[in-house]
Structures are given as C-alpha cells and as structure tokens.
CSV table of C-alpha atoms and ligand atoms in Angstrom, one decimal:
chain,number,residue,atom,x,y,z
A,5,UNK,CA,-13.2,10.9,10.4
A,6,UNK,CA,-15.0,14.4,10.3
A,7,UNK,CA,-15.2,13.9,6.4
A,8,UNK,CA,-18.5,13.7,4.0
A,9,UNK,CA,-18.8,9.8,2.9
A,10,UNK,CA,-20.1,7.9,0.3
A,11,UNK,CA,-23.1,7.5,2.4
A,12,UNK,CA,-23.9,11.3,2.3
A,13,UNK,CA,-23.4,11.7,-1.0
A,14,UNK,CA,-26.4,8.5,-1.5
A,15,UNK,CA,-28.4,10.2,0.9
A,16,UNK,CA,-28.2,13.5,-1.3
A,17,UNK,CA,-28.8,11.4,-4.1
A,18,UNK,CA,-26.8,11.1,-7.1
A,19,UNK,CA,-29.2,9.7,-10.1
A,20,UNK,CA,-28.4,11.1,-13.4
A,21,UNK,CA,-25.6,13.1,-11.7
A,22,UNK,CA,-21.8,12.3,-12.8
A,23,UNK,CA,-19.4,11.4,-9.9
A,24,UNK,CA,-15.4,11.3,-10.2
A,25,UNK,CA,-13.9,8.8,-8.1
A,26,UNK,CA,-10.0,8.2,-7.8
A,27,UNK,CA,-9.4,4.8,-7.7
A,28,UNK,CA,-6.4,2.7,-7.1
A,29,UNK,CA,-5.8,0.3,-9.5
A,30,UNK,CA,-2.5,0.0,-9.3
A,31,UNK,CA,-2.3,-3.8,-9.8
A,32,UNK,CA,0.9,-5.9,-10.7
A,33,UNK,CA,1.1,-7.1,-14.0
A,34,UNK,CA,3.3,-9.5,-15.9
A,35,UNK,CA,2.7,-8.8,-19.7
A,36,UNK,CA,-1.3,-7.7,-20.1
A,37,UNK,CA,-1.7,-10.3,-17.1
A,38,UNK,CA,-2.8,-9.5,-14.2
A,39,UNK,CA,-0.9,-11.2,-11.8
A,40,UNK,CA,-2.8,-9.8,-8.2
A,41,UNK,CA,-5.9,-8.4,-8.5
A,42,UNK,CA,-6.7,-7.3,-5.0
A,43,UNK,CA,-6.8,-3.8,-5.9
A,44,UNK,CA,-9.3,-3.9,-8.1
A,45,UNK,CA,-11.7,-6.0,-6.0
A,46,UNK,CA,-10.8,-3.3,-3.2
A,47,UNK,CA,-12.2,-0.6,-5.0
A,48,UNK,CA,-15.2,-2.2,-6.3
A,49,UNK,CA,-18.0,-1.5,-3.4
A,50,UNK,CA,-17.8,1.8,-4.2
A,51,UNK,CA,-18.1,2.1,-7.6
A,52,UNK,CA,-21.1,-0.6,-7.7
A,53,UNK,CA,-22.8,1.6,-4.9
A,54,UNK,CA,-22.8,4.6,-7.3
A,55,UNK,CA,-23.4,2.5,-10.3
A,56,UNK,CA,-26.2,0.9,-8.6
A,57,UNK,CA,-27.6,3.9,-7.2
A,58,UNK,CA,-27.9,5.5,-10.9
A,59,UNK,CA,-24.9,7.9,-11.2
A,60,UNK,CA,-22.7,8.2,-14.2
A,61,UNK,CA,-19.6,6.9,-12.8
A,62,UNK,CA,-16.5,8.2,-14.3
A,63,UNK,CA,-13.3,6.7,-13.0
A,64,UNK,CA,-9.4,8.0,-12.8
A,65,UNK,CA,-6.6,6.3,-12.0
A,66,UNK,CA,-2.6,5.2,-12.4
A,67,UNK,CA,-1.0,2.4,-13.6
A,68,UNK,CA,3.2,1.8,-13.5
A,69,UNK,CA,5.3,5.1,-14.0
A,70,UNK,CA,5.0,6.0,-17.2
A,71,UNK,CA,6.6,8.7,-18.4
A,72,UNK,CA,4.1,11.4,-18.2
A,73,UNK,CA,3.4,10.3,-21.9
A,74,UNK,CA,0.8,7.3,-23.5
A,75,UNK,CA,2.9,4.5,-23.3
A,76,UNK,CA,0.9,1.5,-24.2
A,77,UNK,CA,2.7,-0.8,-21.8
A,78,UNK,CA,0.6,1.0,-18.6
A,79,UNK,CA,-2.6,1.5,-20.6
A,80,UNK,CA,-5.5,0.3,-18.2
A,81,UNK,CA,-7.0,-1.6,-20.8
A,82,UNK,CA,-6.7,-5.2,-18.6
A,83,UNK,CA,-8.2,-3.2,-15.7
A,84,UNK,CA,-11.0,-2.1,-17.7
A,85,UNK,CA,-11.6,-5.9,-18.5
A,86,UNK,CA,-11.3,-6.9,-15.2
A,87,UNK,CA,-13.2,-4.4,-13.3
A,88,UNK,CA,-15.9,-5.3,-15.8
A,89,UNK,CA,-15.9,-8.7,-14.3
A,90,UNK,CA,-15.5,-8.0,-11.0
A,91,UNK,CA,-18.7,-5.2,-11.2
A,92,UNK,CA,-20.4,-8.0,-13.6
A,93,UNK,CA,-21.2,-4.7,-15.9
A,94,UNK,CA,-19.7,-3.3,-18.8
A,95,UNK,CA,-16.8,-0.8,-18.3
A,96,UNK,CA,-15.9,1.4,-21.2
A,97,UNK,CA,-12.3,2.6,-21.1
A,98,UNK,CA,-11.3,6.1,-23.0
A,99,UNK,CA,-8.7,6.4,-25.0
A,100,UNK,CA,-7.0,9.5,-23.5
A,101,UNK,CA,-7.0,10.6,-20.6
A,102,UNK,CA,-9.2,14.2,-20.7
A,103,UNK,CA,-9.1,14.2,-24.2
A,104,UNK,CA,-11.5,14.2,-26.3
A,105,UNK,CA,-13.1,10.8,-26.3
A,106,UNK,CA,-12.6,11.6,-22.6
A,107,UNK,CA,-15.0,14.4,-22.8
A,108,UNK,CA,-17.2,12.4,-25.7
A,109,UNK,CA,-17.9,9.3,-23.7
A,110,UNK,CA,-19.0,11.6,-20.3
A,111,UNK,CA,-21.1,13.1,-22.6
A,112,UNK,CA,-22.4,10.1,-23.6
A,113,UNK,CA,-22.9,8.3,-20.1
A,114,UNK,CA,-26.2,7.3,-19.1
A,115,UNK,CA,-27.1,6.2,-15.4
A,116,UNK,CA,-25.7,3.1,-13.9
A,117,UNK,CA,-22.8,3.6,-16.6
A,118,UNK,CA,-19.1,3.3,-15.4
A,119,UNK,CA,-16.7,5.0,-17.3
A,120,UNK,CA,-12.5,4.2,-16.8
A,121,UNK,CA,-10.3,7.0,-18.1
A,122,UNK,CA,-6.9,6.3,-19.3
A,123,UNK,CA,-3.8,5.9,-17.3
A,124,UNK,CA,-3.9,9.2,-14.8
A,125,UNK,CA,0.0,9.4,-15.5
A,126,UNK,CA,0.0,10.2,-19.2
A,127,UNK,CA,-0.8,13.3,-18.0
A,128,UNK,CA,2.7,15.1,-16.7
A,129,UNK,CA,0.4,17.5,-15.0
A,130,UNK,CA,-0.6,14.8,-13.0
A,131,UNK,CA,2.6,14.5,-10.6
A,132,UNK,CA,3.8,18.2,-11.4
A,133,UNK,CA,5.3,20.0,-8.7
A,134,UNK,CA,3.5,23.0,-9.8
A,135,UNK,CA,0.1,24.0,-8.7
A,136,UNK,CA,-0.9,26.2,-11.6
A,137,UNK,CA,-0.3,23.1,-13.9
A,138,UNK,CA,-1.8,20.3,-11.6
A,139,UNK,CA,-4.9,22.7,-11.0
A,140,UNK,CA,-5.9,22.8,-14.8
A,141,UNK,CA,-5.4,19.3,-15.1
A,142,UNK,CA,-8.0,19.3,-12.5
A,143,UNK,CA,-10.4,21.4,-14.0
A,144,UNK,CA,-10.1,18.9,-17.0
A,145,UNK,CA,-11.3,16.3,-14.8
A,146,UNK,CA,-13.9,18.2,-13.4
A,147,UNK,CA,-15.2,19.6,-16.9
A,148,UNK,CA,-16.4,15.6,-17.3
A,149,UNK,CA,-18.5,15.7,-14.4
A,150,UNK,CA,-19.7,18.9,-15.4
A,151,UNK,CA,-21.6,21.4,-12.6
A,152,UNK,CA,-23.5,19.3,-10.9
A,153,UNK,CA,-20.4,16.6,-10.6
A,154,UNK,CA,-19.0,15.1,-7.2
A,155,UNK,CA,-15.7,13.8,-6.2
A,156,UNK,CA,-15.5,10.7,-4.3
A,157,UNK,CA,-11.7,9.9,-3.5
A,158,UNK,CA,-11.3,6.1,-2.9
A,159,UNK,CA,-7.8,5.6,-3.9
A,160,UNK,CA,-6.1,5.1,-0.5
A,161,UNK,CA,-2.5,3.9,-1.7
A,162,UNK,CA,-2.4,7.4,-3.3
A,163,UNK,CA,-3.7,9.9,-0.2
A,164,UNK,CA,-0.4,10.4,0.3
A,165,UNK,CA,0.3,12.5,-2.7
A,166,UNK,CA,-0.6,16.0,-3.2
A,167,UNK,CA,-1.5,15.1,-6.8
A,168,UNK,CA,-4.2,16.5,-9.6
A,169,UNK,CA,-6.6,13.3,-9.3
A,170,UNK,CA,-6.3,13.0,-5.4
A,171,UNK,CA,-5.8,16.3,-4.2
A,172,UNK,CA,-6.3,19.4,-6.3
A,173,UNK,CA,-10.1,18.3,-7.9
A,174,UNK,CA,-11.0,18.0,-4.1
A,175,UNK,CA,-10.8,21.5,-4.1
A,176,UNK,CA,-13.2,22.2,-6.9
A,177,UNK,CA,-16.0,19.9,-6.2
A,178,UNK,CA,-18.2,18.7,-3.4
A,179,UNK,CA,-15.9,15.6,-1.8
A,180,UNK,CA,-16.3,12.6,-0.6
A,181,UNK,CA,-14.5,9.7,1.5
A,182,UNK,CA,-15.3,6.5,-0.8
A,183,UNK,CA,-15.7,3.0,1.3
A,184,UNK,CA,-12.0,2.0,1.1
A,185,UNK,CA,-10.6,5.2,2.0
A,186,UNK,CA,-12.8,5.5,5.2
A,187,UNK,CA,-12.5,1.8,6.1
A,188,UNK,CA,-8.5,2.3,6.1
A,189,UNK,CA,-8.6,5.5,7.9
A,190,UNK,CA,-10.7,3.6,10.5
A,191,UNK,CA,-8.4,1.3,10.6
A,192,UNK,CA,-5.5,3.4,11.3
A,193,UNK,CA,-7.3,5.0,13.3
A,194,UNK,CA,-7.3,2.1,15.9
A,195,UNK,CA,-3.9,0.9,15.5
A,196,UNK,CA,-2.8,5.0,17.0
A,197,UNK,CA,-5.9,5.6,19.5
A,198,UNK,CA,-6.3,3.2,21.9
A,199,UNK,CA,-4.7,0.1,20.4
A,200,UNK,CA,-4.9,-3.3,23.2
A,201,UNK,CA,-1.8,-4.3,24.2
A,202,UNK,CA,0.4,-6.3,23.9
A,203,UNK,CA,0.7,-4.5,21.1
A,204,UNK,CA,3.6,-5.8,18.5
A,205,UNK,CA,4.7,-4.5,15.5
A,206,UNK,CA,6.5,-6.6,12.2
A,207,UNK,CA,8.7,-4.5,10.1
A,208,UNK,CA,10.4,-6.2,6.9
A,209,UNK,CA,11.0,-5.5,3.7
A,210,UNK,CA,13.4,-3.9,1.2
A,211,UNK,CA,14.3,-0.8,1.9
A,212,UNK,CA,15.7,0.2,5.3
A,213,UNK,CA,15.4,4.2,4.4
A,214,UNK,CA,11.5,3.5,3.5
A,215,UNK,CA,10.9,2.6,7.6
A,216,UNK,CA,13.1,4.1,9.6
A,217,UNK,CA,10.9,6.9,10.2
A,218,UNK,CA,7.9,4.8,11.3
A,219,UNK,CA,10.3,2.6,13.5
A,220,UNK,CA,11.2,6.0,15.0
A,221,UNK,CA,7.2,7.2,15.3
A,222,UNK,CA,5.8,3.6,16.7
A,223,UNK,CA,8.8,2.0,18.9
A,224,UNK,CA,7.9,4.2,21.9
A,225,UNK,CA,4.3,3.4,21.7
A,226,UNK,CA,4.3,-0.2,21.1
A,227,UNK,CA,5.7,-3.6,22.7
A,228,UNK,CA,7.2,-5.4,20.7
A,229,UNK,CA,9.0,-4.3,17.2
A,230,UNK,CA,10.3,-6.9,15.3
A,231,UNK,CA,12.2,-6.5,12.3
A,232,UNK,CA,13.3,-9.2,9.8
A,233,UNK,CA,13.4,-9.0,5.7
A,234,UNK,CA,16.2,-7.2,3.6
A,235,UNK,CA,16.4,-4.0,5.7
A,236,UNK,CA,17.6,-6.3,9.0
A,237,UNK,CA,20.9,-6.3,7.2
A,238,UNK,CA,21.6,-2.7,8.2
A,239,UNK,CA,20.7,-3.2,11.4
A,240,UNK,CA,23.2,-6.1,11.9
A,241,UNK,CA,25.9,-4.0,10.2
A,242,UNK,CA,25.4,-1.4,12.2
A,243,UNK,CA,26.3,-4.1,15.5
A,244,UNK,CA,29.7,-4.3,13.3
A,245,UNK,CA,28.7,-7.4,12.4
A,246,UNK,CA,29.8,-8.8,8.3
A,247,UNK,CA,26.6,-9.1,6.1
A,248,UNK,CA,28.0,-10.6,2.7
A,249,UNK,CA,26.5,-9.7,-0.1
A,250,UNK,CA,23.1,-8.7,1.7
A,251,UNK,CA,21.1,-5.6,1.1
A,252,UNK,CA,22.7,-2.6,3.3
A,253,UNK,CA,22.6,0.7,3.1
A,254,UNK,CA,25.2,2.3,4.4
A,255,UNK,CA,24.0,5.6,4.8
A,256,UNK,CA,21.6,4.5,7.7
A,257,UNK,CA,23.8,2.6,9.9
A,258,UNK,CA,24.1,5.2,12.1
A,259,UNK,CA,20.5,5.5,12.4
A,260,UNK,CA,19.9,2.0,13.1
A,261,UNK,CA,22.8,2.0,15.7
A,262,UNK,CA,21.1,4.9,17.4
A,263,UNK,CA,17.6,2.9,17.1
A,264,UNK,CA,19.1,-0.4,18.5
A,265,UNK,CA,20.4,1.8,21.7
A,266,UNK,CA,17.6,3.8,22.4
A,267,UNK,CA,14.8,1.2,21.8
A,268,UNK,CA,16.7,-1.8,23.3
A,269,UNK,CA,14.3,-3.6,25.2
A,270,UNK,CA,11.5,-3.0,22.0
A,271,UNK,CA,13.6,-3.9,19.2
A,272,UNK,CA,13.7,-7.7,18.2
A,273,UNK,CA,16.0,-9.2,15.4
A,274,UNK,CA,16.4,-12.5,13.8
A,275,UNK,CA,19.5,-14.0,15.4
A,276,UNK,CA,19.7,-16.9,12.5
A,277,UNK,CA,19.2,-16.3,8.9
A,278,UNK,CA,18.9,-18.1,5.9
A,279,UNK,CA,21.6,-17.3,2.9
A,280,UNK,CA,22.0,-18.0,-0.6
A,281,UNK,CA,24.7,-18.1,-3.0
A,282,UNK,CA,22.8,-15.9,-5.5
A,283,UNK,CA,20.1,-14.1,-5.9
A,284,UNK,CA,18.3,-16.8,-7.4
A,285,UNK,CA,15.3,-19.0,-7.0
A,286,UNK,CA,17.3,-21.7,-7.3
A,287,UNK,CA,20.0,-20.3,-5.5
A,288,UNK,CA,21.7,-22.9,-2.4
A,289,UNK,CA,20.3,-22.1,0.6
A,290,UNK,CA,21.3,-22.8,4.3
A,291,UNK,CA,20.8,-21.5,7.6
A,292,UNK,CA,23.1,-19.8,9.9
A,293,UNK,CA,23.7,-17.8,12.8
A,294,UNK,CA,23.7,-14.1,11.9
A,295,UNK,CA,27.5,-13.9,13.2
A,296,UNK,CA,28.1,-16.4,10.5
A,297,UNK,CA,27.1,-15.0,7.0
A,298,UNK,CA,30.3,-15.6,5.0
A,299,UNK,CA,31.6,-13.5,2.5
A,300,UNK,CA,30.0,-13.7,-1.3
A,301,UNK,CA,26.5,-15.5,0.4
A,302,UNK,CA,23.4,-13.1,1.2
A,303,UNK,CA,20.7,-13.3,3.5
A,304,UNK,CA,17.1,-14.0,1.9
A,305,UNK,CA,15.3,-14.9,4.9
A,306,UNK,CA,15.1,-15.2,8.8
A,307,UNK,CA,15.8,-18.4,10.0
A,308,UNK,CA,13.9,-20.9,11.9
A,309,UNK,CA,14.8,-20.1,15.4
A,310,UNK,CA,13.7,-16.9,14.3
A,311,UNK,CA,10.2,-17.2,13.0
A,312,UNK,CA,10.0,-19.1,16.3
A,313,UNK,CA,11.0,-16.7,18.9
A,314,UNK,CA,8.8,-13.7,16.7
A,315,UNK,CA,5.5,-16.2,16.7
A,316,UNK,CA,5.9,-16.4,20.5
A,317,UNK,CA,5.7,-12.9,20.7
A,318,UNK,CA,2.9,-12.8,17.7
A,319,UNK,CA,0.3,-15.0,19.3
A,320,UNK,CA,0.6,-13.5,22.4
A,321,UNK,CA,-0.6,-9.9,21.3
A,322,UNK,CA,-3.6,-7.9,20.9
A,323,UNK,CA,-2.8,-5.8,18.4
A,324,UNK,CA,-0.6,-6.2,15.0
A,325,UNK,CA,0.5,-4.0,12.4
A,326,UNK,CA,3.1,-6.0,10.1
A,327,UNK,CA,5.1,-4.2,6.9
A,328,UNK,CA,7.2,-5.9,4.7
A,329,UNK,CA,7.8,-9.8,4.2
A,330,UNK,CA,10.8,-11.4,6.2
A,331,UNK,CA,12.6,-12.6,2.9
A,332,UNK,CA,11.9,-12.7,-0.5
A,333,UNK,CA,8.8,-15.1,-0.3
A,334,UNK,CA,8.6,-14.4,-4.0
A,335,UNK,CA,11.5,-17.8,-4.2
A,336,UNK,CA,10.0,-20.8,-2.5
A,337,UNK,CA,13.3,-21.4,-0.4
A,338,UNK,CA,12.7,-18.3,0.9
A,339,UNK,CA,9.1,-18.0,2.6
A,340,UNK,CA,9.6,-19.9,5.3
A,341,UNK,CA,9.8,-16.7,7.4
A,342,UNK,CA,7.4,-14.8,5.8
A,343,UNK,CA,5.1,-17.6,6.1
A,344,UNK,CA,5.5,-18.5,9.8
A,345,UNK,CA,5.4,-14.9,10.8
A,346,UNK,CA,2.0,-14.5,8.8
A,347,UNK,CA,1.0,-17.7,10.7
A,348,UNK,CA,1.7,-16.4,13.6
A,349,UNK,CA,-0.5,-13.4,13.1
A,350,UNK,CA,-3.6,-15.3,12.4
A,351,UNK,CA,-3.2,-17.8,14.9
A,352,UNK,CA,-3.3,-14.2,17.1
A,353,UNK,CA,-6.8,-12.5,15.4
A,354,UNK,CA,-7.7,-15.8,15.8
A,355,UNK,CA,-7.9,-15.4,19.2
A,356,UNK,CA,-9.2,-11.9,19.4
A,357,UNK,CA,-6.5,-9.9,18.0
A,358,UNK,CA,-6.7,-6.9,15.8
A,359,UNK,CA,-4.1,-7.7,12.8
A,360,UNK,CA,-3.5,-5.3,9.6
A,361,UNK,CA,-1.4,-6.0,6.8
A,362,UNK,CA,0.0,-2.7,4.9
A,363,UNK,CA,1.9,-2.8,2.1
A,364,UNK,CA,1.5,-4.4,-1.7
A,365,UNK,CA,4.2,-6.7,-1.7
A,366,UNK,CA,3.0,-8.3,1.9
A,367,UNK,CA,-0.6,-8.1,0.9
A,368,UNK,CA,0.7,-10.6,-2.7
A,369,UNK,CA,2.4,-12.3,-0.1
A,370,UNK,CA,-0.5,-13.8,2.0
A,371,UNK,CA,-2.1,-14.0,-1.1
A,372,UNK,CA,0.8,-15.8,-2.7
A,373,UNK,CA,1.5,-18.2,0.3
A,374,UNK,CA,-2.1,-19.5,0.7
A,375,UNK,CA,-3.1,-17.9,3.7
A,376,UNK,CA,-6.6,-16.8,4.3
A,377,UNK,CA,-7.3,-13.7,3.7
A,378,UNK,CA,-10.0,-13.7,6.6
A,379,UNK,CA,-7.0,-14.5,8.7
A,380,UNK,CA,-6.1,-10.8,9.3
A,381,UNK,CA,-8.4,-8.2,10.6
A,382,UNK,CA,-7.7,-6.0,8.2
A,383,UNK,CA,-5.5,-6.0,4.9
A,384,UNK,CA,-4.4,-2.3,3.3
A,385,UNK,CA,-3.9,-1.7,0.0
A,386,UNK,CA,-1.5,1.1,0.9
A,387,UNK,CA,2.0,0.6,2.0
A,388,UNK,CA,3.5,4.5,2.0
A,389,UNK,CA,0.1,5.4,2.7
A,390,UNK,CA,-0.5,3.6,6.0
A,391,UNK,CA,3.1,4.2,7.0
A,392,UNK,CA,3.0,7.9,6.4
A,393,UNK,CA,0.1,7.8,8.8
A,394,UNK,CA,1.4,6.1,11.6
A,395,UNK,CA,4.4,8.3,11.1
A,396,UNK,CA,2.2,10.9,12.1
A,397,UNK,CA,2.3,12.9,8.7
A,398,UNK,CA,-0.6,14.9,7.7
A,399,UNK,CA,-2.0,12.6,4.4
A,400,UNK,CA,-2.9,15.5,1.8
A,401,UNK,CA,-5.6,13.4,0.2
A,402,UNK,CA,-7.2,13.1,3.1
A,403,UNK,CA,-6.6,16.6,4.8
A,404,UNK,CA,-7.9,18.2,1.7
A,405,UNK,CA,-11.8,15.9,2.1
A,406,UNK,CA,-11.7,17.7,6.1
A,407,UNK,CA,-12.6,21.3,4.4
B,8,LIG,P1,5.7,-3.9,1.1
B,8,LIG,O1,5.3,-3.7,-0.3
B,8,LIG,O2,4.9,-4.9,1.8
B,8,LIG,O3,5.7,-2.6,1.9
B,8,LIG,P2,8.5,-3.7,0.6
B,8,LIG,O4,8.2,-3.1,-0.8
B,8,LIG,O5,9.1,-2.9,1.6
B,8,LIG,O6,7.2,-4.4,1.2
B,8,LIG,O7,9.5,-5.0,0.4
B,8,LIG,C1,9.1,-6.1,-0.4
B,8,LIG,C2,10.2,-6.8,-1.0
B,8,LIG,O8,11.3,-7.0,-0.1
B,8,LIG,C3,9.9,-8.2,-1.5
B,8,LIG,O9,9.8,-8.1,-2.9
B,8,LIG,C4,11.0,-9.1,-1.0
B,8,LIG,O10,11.5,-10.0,-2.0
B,8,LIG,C5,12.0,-8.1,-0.6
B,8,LIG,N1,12.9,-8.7,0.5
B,8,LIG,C6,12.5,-9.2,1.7
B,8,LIG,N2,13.6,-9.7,2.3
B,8,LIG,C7,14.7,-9.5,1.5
B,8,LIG,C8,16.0,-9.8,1.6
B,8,LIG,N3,16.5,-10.4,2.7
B,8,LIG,N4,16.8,-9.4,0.6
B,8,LIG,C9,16.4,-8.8,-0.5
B,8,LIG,N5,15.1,-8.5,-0.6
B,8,LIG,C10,14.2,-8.8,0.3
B,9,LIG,MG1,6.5,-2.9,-2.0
C-alpha cells in the first residue's frame, strides 16, 4: 500500500502529541450487552501502540444508526467499558461528540491517555452528503488534536464511506494507515494479485442486490463460485423454479439468469435445501430437493448433499474468500450448512490454503458455531468494505491516506 502507517508515525514519534484514530466499533448489542466483541479486540493493537508509545489518544467512532441526534440507545458507553478491559487501561468516554467536554477532556489528556468520543453519528454532519457541512465537522475533530495532531484511520468496515471521521479529516491532517486497515488491505490485496488456485469463492447471505456486483467482478477470475444462503432463492427463481415463501427479490432475476448463463461452468448452487414452516427457531424443518419447496414452506438452509458437494470443492482449493452464511445459523436447525461449509474452509488453510472471512454476520458466525478462529487465514471486520474492493471500487477512505 503506498500509504504512511502506524509504523511511521512511531518512528516520527508521537509523545505528548494528540492522535485521532477512526475506529470501528461497531459491535452488536442486545440491550447494553455486548453480544460480539470482535471489533473492539480488532481495533485494539493500534490504540495500545499509541497509548504505549505516549500519545494522547483520542478516539471516534459509530455505533447503530441513530438518527443524526444523541439517542442514548447507541451511546458508546459499553464500548468504553469494554475497550477499557480489553486495553487493561482506563478509557474516558465524552459526553458529546465535539462538544464541549469533547474539547475539555482533550484538553485535559495526558500521555498514554485514551480518550473515546461519543457516538460519531449524533453528529448529522457526519454522513451529510454535503462537503461544506462534513468539512467543519472535520475541523471539529481536528481542533481536539490541535496543530501538532495526526490522523490514524483504522476503521476498515467504514473506508468505504466518504464520511467526516473517515474521509474529510484525512484531508487536514498528517494520515496514517492504522494496523487493521493495512492488515485488510494486504489481505485484499492477495485475494486480487496473484491469488493460488484453485481458487473458490462462497457467496451467501441475505441480500441478493448486496452481491451481485462482486459475483459479476470475481466469477471470471476465480474457479469455483458457490452460492448458498437467502440470496440462492433468486437464483433458483430465476431457473423458473417455485421458492415458497423464501427470500427473492424479484427485481434481480434477470440478472441472476444472465449470471447463471454466462458463468455456467463457475457458478455452483445447492441442489437440496432445508425448509421451515416459519421463520422461527423452532420452526419444522426438513430437507428437500430444490425442485420441491412447497408452497407456504421457506428455505433456511442448504441441504446436506449440498454442504457436501461445496466441501469437496472447499478442501481442494488454495485460495478462499467466503461472504455470507448458507442459512440463518443464528437458529440451531439451521447451521448445519453454514457450519460444514466453514469446516470445509479450515480443513483447506489447514492444508496450506489462504482463507478470509468478510462480513459481520459470518465473522459472529464462526464465532457463534465454535470454530476456531485460527482456522481461517484471515477474518475481516468489513463486509461492504471488502466487497467493494474486490468489486474493484476505489475505497474513499483509503484513496484519500494515498495523497
Ligand atoms: P455478512 O454480514 O456476513 O455479509 P449478510 O449480512 O449478507 O452476511 O447476511 C447475513 C444474514 O443472512 C444472516 O443473519 C442469516 O440469518 C441470513 N440468511 C442466510 N440464509 C438465509 C435464508 N435462507 N433466508 C433468510 N435469511 C438468511
Ligand atoms: Mg450482515
């Protein structure tokens, strides 16, 4: 990456100086409870590097979507706590955002202190589509660090987003690629420069619309593509084929036709399915062939002759990128795919293969299903982020560190 890193900024030397980093700490919670906090424990080498090395660090970032208003339902105060535990030193949150006991507590800071600001998003200028307005809410930020401040943008989920925290204080201070955001850069890096093949891609999920485009960018440069979860459904509708109740968006089944033509011989679907009655956890569940989902059931998962033929294809490669879980793991009747596929995968890095995870819901999904984390190469903390690069789109966050 022809960026400045962390590392330079050390080697410059940052004692009594005041950084800004953009972190993402955009963890799930249910109630004040934390319920994954990988996020937080991602972000944390680079803020214990500054700490450690004596600079005031002063830290931004998003929770939810509030409404460009405090809201005290996305306040960061259980991120505070537990970045506090995961740094083992004491975090001080603010109680606005660039307010002022924003501004009082910077002023306060002495080295080695951390400093959290409050939710990035209570701030409409935040996400505005104007410049002018995003800009001063940048200055804001960069009147904390005061003249002798740095930038160090760490918050790879967000690089994506040509936003006040990410992109606009790049401009107006000396910037930096924190640890994270270079690590998944590398990262990417390898899966679109000279990945080893077999090289076979897992695409699942949600939202057919979300993927389409990196189905379209990857397809012609990879192996395998396999593609199970709630956006197969479209897919199999667009074969003519009845889907129930499952998810399917309509709009795209012309697309996916025109996918399933033109990538023929890359393009692997699940040819048996599990479906449920309801969208329920304790839904009834059974498995049938995809030709055979019958109307009022919906499909929740792949089925086993599925998760089979896909692991044959997994263990055999030397590269994996996989987006998306094959059903909604978050019911225990419907993990098995999920869970075989991500088997599948480290069984492969066991054997040498480079493996990467994008995407929250995937990442909880190892987590959730009890497979080691070790077991994969590399996991990202940024779905649209990781997709929008292999899609080949210019990331703002990071194009803006380049100058
Ligand atoms: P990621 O966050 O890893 O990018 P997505 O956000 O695209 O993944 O999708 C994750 C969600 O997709 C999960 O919450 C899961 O329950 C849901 N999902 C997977 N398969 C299905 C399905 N067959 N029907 C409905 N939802 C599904
Ligand atoms: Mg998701």
């Amino acid at each position: 990456m022809a960026v400045q890193t962390l590392k330079d900024l050390l080697d410059a030397g940052v004692e009594g100086r005041a950084v800004l980093v953009r972190s993402d700490l955009n963890v799930p919670l249910d109630g004040p409870n934390i319920t994954d906090p990988g996020r937080i424990i991602a972000s944390a080498p680079t803020l214990k590097a500054l700490a450690e090395a004596g600079a005031k660090v002063i830290v931004t970032a998003h929770l939810g979507r509030p409404k460009g208003e405090p809201d005290p339902q996305f306040s960061l105060a259980p991120v505070a706590a537990k970045l506090a535990d995961v740094l083992g030193r004491n975090v001080q949150l603010a109680g606005d955002v660039v307010g002022q006991d924003a501004l009082a507590r910077s002023e306060g800071l002495t080295d080695g202190d951390v400093l959290l600001l409050e939710n990035i998003r209570f701030d409409p200028r935040e996400t505005s589509k104007d410049e002018a307005e995003r800009t001063k809410l940048a200055k804001a930020l960069v009147e904390l660090v005061g003249d002798d401040g740095a930038f160090v943008s760490d918050g790879f989920g967000v690089v994506h987003r040509a936003q006040a925290s990410v992109y606009d204080v790049a401009k107006l201070l000396p910037h930096y690629a924190g640890n994270l955001v270079a690590a998944e850069v590398d990262v990417l890096e390898k899966l679109t420069d000279d990945a080893q093949r077999p090289y076979a891609v897992v695409l699942g999920g949600s939202k057919v619309s979300d993927k389409l485009a990196v189905i379209e960018a990857l397809a012609p440069r990879v192996d395998t593509l396999v593609i199970g979860g709630g956006m197969f459904y479209t897919f199999l509708a667009a074969q003519g084929v009845s889907v129930g109740n499952s998810l399917c968006e309509e709009s795209m089944i012309d697309t996916c036709k025109d996918l399933l033509d033109r990538y023929a011989d890359v393009l692997h679907i699940p040819h048996d399915v599990v479906i449920a009655d309801s969208f329920s956890a304790d839904a009834e569940a059974k498995t049938v062939a995809v030709l055979d989902i019958p109307d009022g059931w919906m499909g929740l998962d792949i089925g086993p002759e599925s998760v089979e033929r896909f692991g044959a294809i997994l263990r055999g490669a030397k590269t994996v990128f996989w987006n998306g879980p094959m059903g909604v793991f978050e019911f225990e009747k419907f993990a098995a795919g999920t869970k075989g596929v991500a088997e599948a995968i480290v069984e492969a890095t066991g054997k040498g293969a480079f493996s990467v995870v994008g995407g929250g819901d995937s990442a909880a999904a190892v987590r959730q299903l009890g497979l080691p984390e070790d077991g994969f190469s590399h996991i990202s903390t940024g779905g649209g982020a990781s997709l929008e690069y292999l899609e080949g789109k210019q990331l703002p966050g990071i194009a803006v560190l380049e100058d």
